[in-house]
Amino acid sequence: MTLDSTDKLPATQDTLIFLRSLLDANPTLALAYNGDNKSFLINEVAADSLGLAHGTYCVKETELLVKLTHIDDHCALAPEETPWMKVWQGEILNNIELELHIPNKKLMVVLCSGKLLLDPQSKTPLAAIVTMTDITLQHENQTQLEK
């Protein structure tokens, strides 16, 4: 269920157009989260990987479709541990390895990076921008080498 235009993030149409362009230019899974715990804007790569239409999605709906887990113990991330929440709280993420579980698809190992996008004038947070690079093949190769 995509949201209507009144629920899309962030508030202004110009910023929404900018975010869509920014995300879609990225060759990895990418999303923008506006901190309201309601909505994500995802890029085409993420939409294709998740089997969704390109657009804006409810956080709760997305959590039902995908699960992120720690790579070492395979335990699910608590809501405050998710990359978008960490970035929204001001943390800069650089290549954090996680497992991305998508129903009816092979488990993906992803490197998550992210940074908070601020309004250049007011410095108000606009969105947590998070990218997820699929490193599943590299991870599998590394695991084989270690055996």
GROMACS .gro file of C-alpha atoms in nm:
model
  147
    1MET     CA    1   0.000   0.000   0.000
    2THR     CA    2   0.167   0.318  -0.112
    3LEU     CA    3   0.087   0.644   0.061
    4ASP     CA    4  -0.091   0.931  -0.105
    5SER     CA    5   0.092   1.252  -0.192
    6THR     CA    6  -0.004   1.418   0.137
    7ASP     CA    7   0.188   1.151   0.331
    8LYS     CA    8   0.503   1.148   0.123
    9LEU     CA    9   0.827   1.256   0.270
   10PRO     CA   10   0.952   1.515   0.316
   11ALA     CA   11   0.710   1.808   0.330
   12THR     CA   12   0.789   2.005   0.014
   13GLN     CA   13   0.743   1.885  -0.343
   14ASP     CA   14   1.083   2.024  -0.446
   15THR     CA   15   1.257   1.826  -0.174
   16LEU     CA   16   1.061   1.514  -0.268
   17ILE     CA   17   1.173   1.548  -0.631
   18PHE     CA   18   1.531   1.600  -0.514
   19LEU     CA   19   1.517   1.293  -0.290
   20ARG     CA   20   1.369   1.074  -0.562
   21SER     CA   21   1.645   1.182  -0.802
   22LEU     CA   22   1.913   1.130  -0.539
   23LEU     CA   23   1.789   0.782  -0.453
   24ASP     CA   24   1.727   0.669  -0.810
   25ALA     CA   25   2.077   0.777  -0.917
   26ASN     CA   26   2.216   0.529  -0.665
   27PRO     CA   27   2.299   0.181  -0.804
   28THR     CA   28   2.237   0.017  -0.464
   29LEU     CA   29   1.925  -0.035  -0.256
   30ALA     CA   30   1.854   0.310  -0.115
   31LEU     CA   31   1.589   0.467   0.103
   32ALA     CA   32   1.498   0.792   0.268
   33TYR     CA   33   1.326   0.798   0.606
   34ASN     CA   34   1.178   1.117   0.752
   35GLY     CA   35   1.178   1.025   1.120
   36ASP     CA   36   0.803   1.013   1.166
   37ASN     CA   37   0.807   0.632   1.201
   38LYS     CA   38   0.549   0.621   0.923
   39SER     CA   39   0.708   0.635   0.579
   40PHE     CA   40   1.001   0.541   0.356
   41LEU     CA   41   1.081   0.654   0.006
   42ILE     CA   42   1.263   0.373  -0.176
   43ASN     CA   43   1.455   0.376  -0.502
   44GLU     CA   44   1.400   0.158  -0.808
   45VAL     CA   45   1.676  -0.088  -0.713
   46ALA     CA   46   1.523  -0.141  -0.368
   47ALA     CA   47   1.175  -0.173  -0.515
   48ASP     CA   48   1.294  -0.436  -0.763
   49SER     CA   49   1.483  -0.628  -0.494
   50LEU     CA   50   1.182  -0.625  -0.263
   51GLY     CA   51   0.933  -0.700  -0.538
   52LEU     CA   52   0.750  -0.370  -0.479
   53ALA     CA   53   0.644  -0.077  -0.691
   54HIS     CA   54   0.877   0.223  -0.682
   55GLY     CA   55   0.749   0.481  -0.433
   56THR     CA   56   0.671   0.559  -0.073
   57TYR     CA   57   0.583   0.290   0.179
   58CYS     CA   58   0.463   0.267   0.536
   59VAL     CA   59   0.731   0.166   0.785
   60LYS     CA   60   0.505  -0.095   0.948
   61GLU     CA   61   0.418  -0.244   0.609
   62THR     CA   62   0.785  -0.264   0.510
   63GLU     CA   63   0.878  -0.431   0.838
   64LEU     CA   64   0.633  -0.708   0.750
   65LEU     CA   65   0.801  -0.757   0.411
   66VAL     CA   66   1.167  -0.755   0.513
   67LYS     CA   67   1.375  -0.831   0.819
   68LEU     CA   68   1.724  -0.711   0.905
   69THR     CA   69   1.940  -0.927   1.128
   70HIS     CA   70   2.288  -0.910   1.277
   71ILE     CA   71   2.536  -1.106   1.069
   72ASP     CA   72   2.711  -1.264   1.368
   73ASP     CA   73   2.416  -1.402   1.566
   74HIS     CA   74   2.131  -1.374   1.310
   75CYS     CA   75   1.911  -1.196   1.567
   76ALA     CA   76   1.662  -0.941   1.442
   77LEU     CA   77   1.749  -0.575   1.487
   78ALA     CA   78   1.542  -0.385   1.741
   79PRO     CA   79   1.361  -0.087   1.585
   80GLU     CA   80   1.614   0.158   1.729
   81GLU     CA   81   1.899  -0.048   1.580
   82THR     CA   82   1.779  -0.020   1.221
   83PRO     CA   83   2.009   0.179   0.995
   84TRP     CA   84   1.748   0.448   0.923
   85MET     CA   85   1.678   0.505   1.294
   86LYS     CA   86   2.050   0.525   1.377
   87VAL     CA   87   2.103   0.777   1.098
   88TRP     CA   88   1.793   0.976   1.201
   89GLN     CA   89   1.944   1.000   1.551
   90GLY     CA   90   2.259   1.154   1.397
   91GLU     CA   91   2.487   0.854   1.359
   92ILE     CA   92   2.687   0.828   1.036
   93LEU     CA   93   2.698   0.469   0.914
   94ASN     CA   94   2.993   0.336   0.716
   95ASN     CA   95   2.972  -0.017   0.579
   96ILE     CA   96   2.781  -0.195   0.854
   97GLU     CA   97   2.726  -0.562   0.756
   98LEU     CA   98   2.372  -0.692   0.804
   99GLU     CA   99   2.154  -0.970   0.670
  100LEU     CA  100   1.849  -0.870   0.468
  101HIS     CA  101   1.571  -1.131   0.466
  102ILE     CA  102   1.310  -1.097   0.192
  103PRO     CA  103   1.031  -1.357   0.184
  104ASN     CA  104   1.060  -1.608  -0.100
  105LYS     CA  105   1.404  -1.476  -0.196
  106LYS     CA  106   1.758  -1.570  -0.109
  107LEU     CA  107   1.908  -1.412   0.200
  108MET     CA  108   2.118  -1.107   0.112
  109VAL     CA  109   2.420  -0.981   0.300
  110VAL     CA  110   2.433  -0.603   0.270
  111LEU     CA  111   2.672  -0.324   0.362
  112CYS     CA  112   2.471  -0.036   0.506
  113SER     CA  113   2.589   0.322   0.492
  114GLY     CA  114   2.395   0.633   0.574
  115LYS     CA  115   2.392   0.997   0.662
  116LEU     CA  116   2.136   1.252   0.768
  117LEU     CA  117   2.026   1.496   0.497
  118LEU     CA  118   1.985   1.843   0.647
  119ASP     CA  119   1.813   2.151   0.510
  120PRO     CA  120   2.108   2.367   0.401
  121GLN     CA  121   1.967   2.683   0.556
  122SER     CA  122   1.784   2.579   0.870
  123LYS     CA  123   1.989   2.261   0.936
  124THR     CA  124   1.660   2.086   1.007
  125PRO     CA  125   1.676   1.711   0.937
  126LEU     CA  126   1.496   1.625   0.614
  127ALA     CA  127   1.565   1.254   0.580
  128ALA     CA  128   1.792   0.973   0.685
  129ILE     CA  129   1.949   0.849   0.361
  130VAL     CA  130   2.055   0.484   0.379
  131THR     CA  131   2.215   0.267   0.111
  132MET     CA  132   2.249  -0.109   0.116
  133THR     CA  133   2.507  -0.267  -0.113
  134ASP     CA  134   2.455  -0.637  -0.185
  135ILE     CA  135   2.775  -0.822  -0.089
  136THR     CA  136   2.621  -1.167  -0.069
  137LEU     CA  137   2.857  -1.323  -0.322
  138GLN     CA  138   3.166  -1.172  -0.159
  139HIS     CA  139   3.046  -1.292   0.182
  140GLU     CA  140   2.986  -1.645   0.052
  141ASN     CA  141   3.332  -1.649  -0.110
  142GLN     CA  142   3.495  -1.528   0.211
  143THR     CA  143   3.311  -1.792   0.413
  144GLN     CA  144   3.434  -2.063   0.173
  145LEU     CA  145   3.793  -1.938   0.200
  146GLU     CA  146   3.778  -1.950   0.578
  147LYS     CA  147   3.669  -2.319   0.578
   0.00000   0.00000   0.00000
